[in-house]
């Protein structure tokens, strides 16, 4: 079965939004307190660790519940970015977070940790869905991350408030979720009857339902 022409768009959007969230959280959290190196270390560890944990939640290859797993992960990333939007809006209204460790830790989790965890979870299920060439997901996500970094640094910073950045990502992610649903609809019309490994790689017997 031919690959859906928009199959690379969802991971591109997820990568873009992950970069926007990462850069926005750095701008909010890094320059609002002292200890530049220590704060940068904590931020990078949170961002990369959250992304890795999200990727680790990917369902098993060939899972029959792939559509449901994808739906849950898209919902997770949308809720995560909604929480980040609310937090960034409160930040703008209150003029920042208090210096209490608990408050700043909560801000770090909501602004950086949860959005990147959600992005990693979606990328994990996208890579499973792309069972023929999962590397395409990584390429699209990396390109999206580069585009998100450029977009945030060149256009969004200084022109919009952080709340607008997260809301912008929510709109993009909602559209990407709908597109991925269409991609999965096409994929579910292909039923794998049998699959075995051979010296030439995995071999599958497929029943196509039109």
PDB file of C-alpha atoms in Angstrom:
ATOM      1  CA  UNK A   1       0.000   0.000   0.000  1.00  0.00           C
ATOM      2  CA  UNK A   2       1.310   3.453  -0.897  1.00  0.00           C
ATOM      3  CA  UNK A   3       2.377   5.750   1.881  1.00  0.00           C
ATOM      4  CA  UNK A   4      -0.013   8.575   2.769  1.00  0.00           C
ATOM      5  CA  UNK A   5       1.313  11.837   1.246  1.00  0.00           C
ATOM      6  CA  UNK A   6       0.927  13.689   4.570  1.00  0.00           C
ATOM      7  CA  UNK A   7       2.471  10.975   6.751  1.00  0.00           C
ATOM      8  CA  UNK A   8       5.601  13.047   7.452  1.00  0.00           C
ATOM      9  CA  UNK A   9       3.651  16.123   8.537  1.00  0.00           C
ATOM     10  CA  UNK A  10       2.638  14.990  12.079  1.00  0.00           C
ATOM     11  CA  UNK A  11       6.225  14.236  13.247  1.00  0.00           C
ATOM     12  CA  UNK A  12       7.392  17.496  11.646  1.00  0.00           C
ATOM     13  CA  UNK A  13       4.774  19.436  13.610  1.00  0.00           C
ATOM     14  CA  UNK A  14       5.587  17.580  16.841  1.00  0.00           C
ATOM     15  CA  UNK A  15       9.282  18.350  16.416  1.00  0.00           C
ATOM     16  CA  UNK A  16       8.506  21.989  15.677  1.00  0.00           C
ATOM     17  CA  UNK A  17       6.297  22.355  18.749  1.00  0.00           C
ATOM     18  CA  UNK A  18       8.825  20.559  20.958  1.00  0.00           C
ATOM     19  CA  UNK A  19      11.463  23.084  19.901  1.00  0.00           C
ATOM     20  CA  UNK A  20       9.111  26.013  20.504  1.00  0.00           C
ATOM     21  CA  UNK A  21       8.240  24.703  23.974  1.00  0.00           C
ATOM     22  CA  UNK A  22      11.885  24.086  24.799  1.00  0.00           C
ATOM     23  CA  UNK A  23      13.026  27.501  23.676  1.00  0.00           C
ATOM     24  CA  UNK A  24      10.094  29.260  25.334  1.00  0.00           C
ATOM     25  CA  UNK A  25      10.740  27.488  28.635  1.00  0.00           C
ATOM     26  CA  UNK A  26      14.411  28.426  28.459  1.00  0.00           C
ATOM     27  CA  UNK A  27      13.474  32.054  27.912  1.00  0.00           C
ATOM     28  CA  UNK A  28      11.049  32.044  30.826  1.00  0.00           C
ATOM     29  CA  UNK A  29      12.969  29.993  33.374  1.00  0.00           C
ATOM     30  CA  UNK A  30      16.615  30.580  32.603  1.00  0.00           C
ATOM     31  CA  UNK A  31      16.704  34.351  32.692  1.00  0.00           C
ATOM     32  CA  UNK A  32      14.388  34.869  35.627  1.00  0.00           C
ATOM     33  CA  UNK A  33      16.799  33.762  38.325  1.00  0.00           C
ATOM     34  CA  UNK A  34      20.449  33.514  39.240  1.00  0.00           C
ATOM     35  CA  UNK A  35      22.912  30.719  38.637  1.00  0.00           C
ATOM     36  CA  UNK A  36      23.007  30.620  34.847  1.00  0.00           C
ATOM     37  CA  UNK A  37      25.049  27.409  34.470  1.00  0.00           C
ATOM     38  CA  UNK A  38      23.132  25.517  37.141  1.00  0.00           C
ATOM     39  CA  UNK A  39      19.780  26.589  35.725  1.00  0.00           C
ATOM     40  CA  UNK A  40      20.851  25.700  32.178  1.00  0.00           C
ATOM     41  CA  UNK A  41      21.984  22.256  33.303  1.00  0.00           C
ATOM     42  CA  UNK A  42      18.671  21.581  35.031  1.00  0.00           C
ATOM     43  CA  UNK A  43      16.686  22.780  32.036  1.00  0.00           C
ATOM     44  CA  UNK A  44      18.579  20.686  29.498  1.00  0.00           C
ATOM     45  CA  UNK A  45      18.387  17.612  31.717  1.00  0.00           C
ATOM     46  CA  UNK A  46      14.630  18.095  32.121  1.00  0.00           C
ATOM     47  CA  UNK A  47      14.007  18.669  28.419  1.00  0.00           C
ATOM     48  CA  UNK A  48      16.084  15.752  27.157  1.00  0.00           C
ATOM     49  CA  UNK A  49      15.035  13.409  29.964  1.00  0.00           C
ATOM     50  CA  UNK A  50      11.350  14.143  29.401  1.00  0.00           C
ATOM     51  CA  UNK A  51      11.707  13.572  25.664  1.00  0.00           C
ATOM     52  CA  UNK A  52      13.497  10.266  26.272  1.00  0.00           C
ATOM     53  CA  UNK A  53      10.843   9.090  28.741  1.00  0.00           C
ATOM     54  CA  UNK A  54       8.133   9.913  26.238  1.00  0.00           C
ATOM     55  CA  UNK A  55       9.898   7.933  23.508  1.00  0.00           C
ATOM     56  CA  UNK A  56      10.270   5.019  25.924  1.00  0.00           C
ATOM     57  CA  UNK A  57       6.467   4.727  26.194  1.00  0.00           C
ATOM     58  CA  UNK A  58       6.157   3.678  22.530  1.00  0.00           C
ATOM     59  CA  UNK A  59       3.869   0.645  22.123  1.00  0.00           C
ATOM     60  CA  UNK A  60       5.223  -2.673  20.897  1.00  0.00           C
ATOM     61  CA  UNK A  61       5.799  -3.004  17.171  1.00  0.00           C
ATOM     62  CA  UNK A  62       2.740  -4.411  15.452  1.00  0.00           C
ATOM     63  CA  UNK A  63       0.424  -3.647  18.363  1.00  0.00           C
ATOM     64  CA  UNK A  64      -3.197  -4.237  17.415  1.00  0.00           C
ATOM     65  CA  UNK A  65      -4.221  -1.305  19.595  1.00  0.00           C
ATOM     66  CA  UNK A  66      -2.034   1.170  17.713  1.00  0.00           C
ATOM     67  CA  UNK A  67      -4.906   3.528  16.871  1.00  0.00           C
ATOM     68  CA  UNK A  68      -5.989   3.721  20.521  1.00  0.00           C
ATOM     69  CA  UNK A  69      -2.391   4.196  21.687  1.00  0.00           C
ATOM     70  CA  UNK A  70      -1.972   7.020  19.191  1.00  0.00           C
ATOM     71  CA  UNK A  71      -5.200   8.681  20.333  1.00  0.00           C
ATOM     72  CA  UNK A  72      -4.099   8.571  23.974  1.00  0.00           C
ATOM     73  CA  UNK A  73      -0.697  10.065  23.201  1.00  0.00           C
ATOM     74  CA  UNK A  74      -2.113  12.849  21.053  1.00  0.00           C
ATOM     75  CA  UNK A  75      -4.504  13.674  23.883  1.00  0.00           C
ATOM     76  CA  UNK A  76      -1.575  13.679  26.313  1.00  0.00           C
ATOM     77  CA  UNK A  77       0.489  16.123  24.273  1.00  0.00           C
ATOM     78  CA  UNK A  78      -2.517  18.430  23.782  1.00  0.00           C
ATOM     79  CA  UNK A  79      -3.236  18.463  27.523  1.00  0.00           C
ATOM     80  CA  UNK A  80       0.465  19.068  28.236  1.00  0.00           C
ATOM     81  CA  UNK A  81       0.620  22.086  25.932  1.00  0.00           C
ATOM     82  CA  UNK A  82      -2.678  23.388  27.313  1.00  0.00           C
ATOM     83  CA  UNK A  83      -1.187  23.193  30.816  1.00  0.00           C
ATOM     84  CA  UNK A  84       1.920  25.005  29.611  1.00  0.00           C
ATOM     85  CA  UNK A  85      -0.271  27.704  28.037  1.00  0.00           C
ATOM     86  CA  UNK A  86      -2.145  28.241  31.309  1.00  0.00           C
ATOM     87  CA  UNK A  87       1.123  28.362  33.251  1.00  0.00           C
ATOM     88  CA  UNK A  88       2.742  30.822  30.855  1.00  0.00           C
ATOM     89  CA  UNK A  89      -0.391  32.987  30.967  1.00  0.00           C
ATOM     90  CA  UNK A  90      -0.257  33.049  34.767  1.00  0.00           C
ATOM     91  CA  UNK A  91       3.444  33.876  34.504  1.00  0.00           C
ATOM     92  CA  UNK A  92       2.663  36.923  32.349  1.00  0.00           C
ATOM     93  CA  UNK A  93      -0.150  38.114  34.626  1.00  0.00           C
ATOM     94  CA  UNK A  94       1.815  37.655  37.851  1.00  0.00           C
ATOM     95  CA  UNK A  95       5.101  38.915  36.446  1.00  0.00           C
ATOM     96  CA  UNK A  96       6.925  35.606  36.994  1.00  0.00           C
ATOM     97  CA  UNK A  97       6.947  32.806  39.533  1.00  0.00           C
ATOM     98  CA  UNK A  98       7.969  33.142  43.134  1.00  0.00           C
ATOM     99  CA  UNK A  99      11.463  32.171  44.221  1.00  0.00           C
ATOM    100  CA  UNK A 100      10.182  29.179  46.175  1.00  0.00           C
ATOM    101  CA  UNK A 101      11.710  25.917  44.953  1.00  0.00           C
ATOM    102  CA  UNK A 102       8.323  24.171  44.807  1.00  0.00           C
ATOM    103  CA  UNK A 103       6.769  26.863  42.620  1.00  0.00           C
ATOM    104  CA  UNK A 104       9.709  27.000  40.239  1.00  0.00           C
ATOM    105  CA  UNK A 105       9.842  23.213  40.051  1.00  0.00           C
ATOM    106  CA  UNK A 106       6.154  23.129  39.150  1.00  0.00           C
ATOM    107  CA  UNK A 107       6.772  25.735  36.465  1.00  0.00           C
ATOM    108  CA  UNK A 108       9.659  23.696  35.073  1.00  0.00           C
ATOM    109  CA  UNK A 109       7.516  20.588  34.903  1.00  0.00           C
ATOM    110  CA  UNK A 110       4.538  22.295  33.256  1.00  0.00           C
ATOM    111  CA  UNK A 111       6.448  24.542  30.853  1.00  0.00           C
ATOM    112  CA  UNK A 112       9.206  22.162  29.780  1.00  0.00           C
ATOM    113  CA  UNK A 113       8.864  18.648  31.184  1.00  0.00           C
ATOM    114  CA  UNK A 114       5.290  17.717  30.266  1.00  0.00           C
ATOM    115  CA  UNK A 115       5.288  19.208  26.730  1.00  0.00           C
ATOM    116  CA  UNK A 116       8.518  17.381  25.857  1.00  0.00           C
ATOM    117  CA  UNK A 117       7.285  14.156  27.452  1.00  0.00           C
ATOM    118  CA  UNK A 118       4.090  14.373  25.411  1.00  0.00           C
ATOM    119  CA  UNK A 119       6.048  15.116  22.246  1.00  0.00           C
ATOM    120  CA  UNK A 120       8.277  12.103  22.869  1.00  0.00           C
ATOM    121  CA  UNK A 121       5.257   9.863  23.473  1.00  0.00           C
ATOM    122  CA  UNK A 122       3.697  10.916  20.161  1.00  0.00           C
ATOM    123  CA  UNK A 123       6.959  10.483  18.260  1.00  0.00           C
ATOM    124  CA  UNK A 124       7.287   7.007  19.751  1.00  0.00           C
ATOM    125  CA  UNK A 125       3.892   5.880  18.473  1.00  0.00           C
ATOM    126  CA  UNK A 126       4.538   7.570  15.113  1.00  0.00           C
ATOM    127  CA  UNK A 127       7.751   5.581  14.689  1.00  0.00           C
ATOM    128  CA  UNK A 128       5.878   2.336  15.421  1.00  0.00           C
ATOM    129  CA  UNK A 129       3.202   3.227  12.884  1.00  0.00           C
ATOM    130  CA  UNK A 130       5.913   3.868  10.268  1.00  0.00           C
ATOM    131  CA  UNK A 131       6.912   0.197  10.385  1.00  0.00           C
ATOM    132  CA  UNK A 132       8.652   0.100   7.012  1.00  0.00           C
ATOM    133  CA  UNK A 133      11.036   3.021   7.466  1.00  0.00           C
ATOM    134  CA  UNK A 134      10.773   4.413  11.025  1.00  0.00           C
ATOM    135  CA  UNK A 135      13.784   6.639  10.348  1.00  0.00           C
ATOM    136  CA  UNK A 136      11.470   8.915   8.372  1.00  0.00           C
ATOM    137  CA  UNK A 137       9.845   9.972  11.638  1.00  0.00           C
ATOM    138  CA  UNK A 138      13.203  10.967  13.135  1.00  0.00           C
ATOM    139  CA  UNK A 139      14.115  12.955  10.027  1.00  0.00           C
ATOM    140  CA  UNK A 140      10.782  14.787   9.935  1.00  0.00           C
ATOM    141  CA  UNK A 141      10.912  15.497  13.688  1.00  0.00           C
ATOM    142  CA  UNK A 142      14.482  16.817  13.476  1.00  0.00           C
ATOM    143  CA  UNK A 143      13.577  19.097  10.584  1.00  0.00           C
ATOM    144  CA  UNK A 144      10.530  20.264  12.514  1.00  0.00           C
ATOM    145  CA  UNK A 145      12.717  20.963  15.551  1.00  0.00           C
ATOM    146  CA  UNK A 146      15.064  23.062  13.435  1.00  0.00           C
ATOM    147  CA  UNK A 147      12.121  24.968  11.965  1.00  0.00           C
ATOM    148  CA  UNK A 148      10.664  25.495  15.439  1.00  0.00           C
ATOM    149  CA  UNK A 149      13.943  26.864  16.790  1.00  0.00           C
ATOM    150  CA  UNK A 150      14.241  29.285  13.876  1.00  0.00           C
ATOM    151  CA  UNK A 151      10.593  30.290  14.128  1.00  0.00           C
ATOM    152  CA  UNK A 152      10.836  30.954  17.857  1.00  0.00           C
ATOM    153  CA  UNK A 153      14.128  32.818  17.745  1.00  0.00           C
ATOM    154  CA  UNK A 154      13.498  34.861  14.618  1.00  0.00           C
ATOM    155  CA  UNK A 155       9.769  35.570  14.748  1.00  0.00           C
ATOM    156  CA  UNK A 156       7.972  34.692  17.958  1.00  0.00           C
ATOM    157  CA  UNK A 157      10.358  36.023  20.623  1.00  0.00           C
ATOM    158  CA  UNK A 158       9.798  39.731  21.070  1.00  0.00           C
ATOM    159  CA  UNK A 159       6.658  39.759  18.945  1.00  0.00           C
ATOM    160  CA  UNK A 160       4.360  37.552  21.023  1.00  0.00           C
ATOM    161  CA  UNK A 161       3.920  36.590  24.661  1.00  0.00           C
ATOM    162  CA  UNK A 162       4.787  33.008  25.709  1.00  0.00           C
ATOM    163  CA  UNK A 163       1.082  32.181  26.005  1.00  0.00           C
ATOM    164  CA  UNK A 164       0.676  32.814  22.275  1.00  0.00           C
ATOM    165  CA  UNK A 165       3.522  30.418  21.480  1.00  0.00           C
ATOM    166  CA  UNK A 166       1.902  27.549  23.359  1.00  0.00           C
ATOM    167  CA  UNK A 167      -1.530  28.295  21.887  1.00  0.00           C
ATOM    168  CA  UNK A 168       0.051  28.369  18.430  1.00  0.00           C
ATOM    169  CA  UNK A 169       1.479  24.916  19.113  1.00  0.00           C
ATOM    170  CA  UNK A 170      -1.913  23.670  20.319  1.00  0.00           C
ATOM    171  CA  UNK A 171      -3.480  24.635  16.998  1.00  0.00           C
ATOM    172  CA  UNK A 172      -0.690  22.941  15.020  1.00  0.00           C
ATOM    173  CA  UNK A 173      -0.818  19.786  17.135  1.00  0.00           C
ATOM    174  CA  UNK A 174      -4.597  19.542  16.809  1.00  0.00           C
ATOM    175  CA  UNK A 175      -4.269  19.641  13.033  1.00  0.00           C
ATOM    176  CA  UNK A 176      -1.427  17.118  13.082  1.00  0.00           C
ATOM    177  CA  UNK A 177      -3.515  14.743  15.223  1.00  0.00           C
ATOM    178  CA  UNK A 178      -6.340  14.877  12.683  1.00  0.00           C
ATOM    179  CA  UNK A 179      -3.902  14.186   9.840  1.00  0.00           C
ATOM    180  CA  UNK A 180      -2.387  11.243  11.698  1.00  0.00           C
ATOM    181  CA  UNK A 181      -5.870   9.842  12.189  1.00  0.00           C
ATOM    182  CA  UNK A 182      -6.317   9.856   8.411  1.00  0.00           C
ATOM    183  CA  UNK A 183      -2.928   8.166   7.990  1.00  0.00           C
ATOM    184  CA  UNK A 184      -3.922   5.420  10.453  1.00  0.00           C
ATOM    185  CA  UNK A 185      -7.253   4.944   8.674  1.00  0.00           C
ATOM    186  CA  UNK A 186      -5.312   4.112   5.528  1.00  0.00           C
ATOM    187  CA  UNK A 187      -2.921   1.868   7.443  1.00  0.00           C
ATOM    188  CA  UNK A 188      -5.665  -0.134   9.163  1.00  0.00           C
ATOM    189  CA  UNK A 189      -6.940  -1.306   5.792  1.00  0.00           C
ATOM    190  CA  UNK A 190      -3.802  -3.465   5.632  1.00  0.00           C
ATOM    191  CA  UNK A 191      -3.990  -6.600   7.804  1.00  0.00           C
ATOM    192  CA  UNK A 192      -0.795  -8.533   8.533  1.00  0.00           C
ATOM    193  CA  UNK A 193      -1.626 -12.237   8.280  1.00  0.00           C
ATOM    194  CA  UNK A 194       1.847 -13.539   9.140  1.00  0.00           C
ATOM    195  CA  UNK A 195       5.333 -12.117   9.738  1.00  0.00           C
ATOM    196  CA  UNK A 196       8.695 -13.829  10.031  1.00  0.00           C
ATOM    197  CA  UNK A 197      12.350 -12.854   9.967  1.00  0.00           C
ATOM    198  CA  UNK A 198      14.566 -14.031   7.137  1.00  0.00           C
ATOM    199  CA  UNK A 199      18.159 -13.542   6.056  1.00  0.00           C
ATOM    200  CA  UNK A 200      16.906 -10.732   3.838  1.00  0.00           C
ATOM    201  CA  UNK A 201      14.984  -8.990   6.604  1.00  0.00           C
ATOM    202  CA  UNK A 202      11.388  -9.206   7.901  1.00  0.00           C
ATOM    203  CA  UNK A 203       8.874 -10.885   5.587  1.00  0.00           C
ATOM    204  CA  UNK A 204       5.156 -10.201   5.942  1.00  0.00           C
ATOM    205  CA  UNK A 205       2.040 -11.746   4.443  1.00  0.00           C
ATOM    206  CA  UNK A 206      -0.458  -8.922   4.071  1.00  0.00           C
ATOM    207  CA  UNK A 207      -4.181  -8.948   3.379  1.00  0.00           C
ATOM    208  CA  UNK A 208      -5.256  -5.622   1.924  1.00  0.00           C
ATOM    209  CA  UNK A 209      -8.827  -4.524   2.606  1.00  0.00           C
ATOM    210  CA  UNK A 210     -10.153  -1.850   0.237  1.00  0.00           C
TER     211      UNK A 210
END
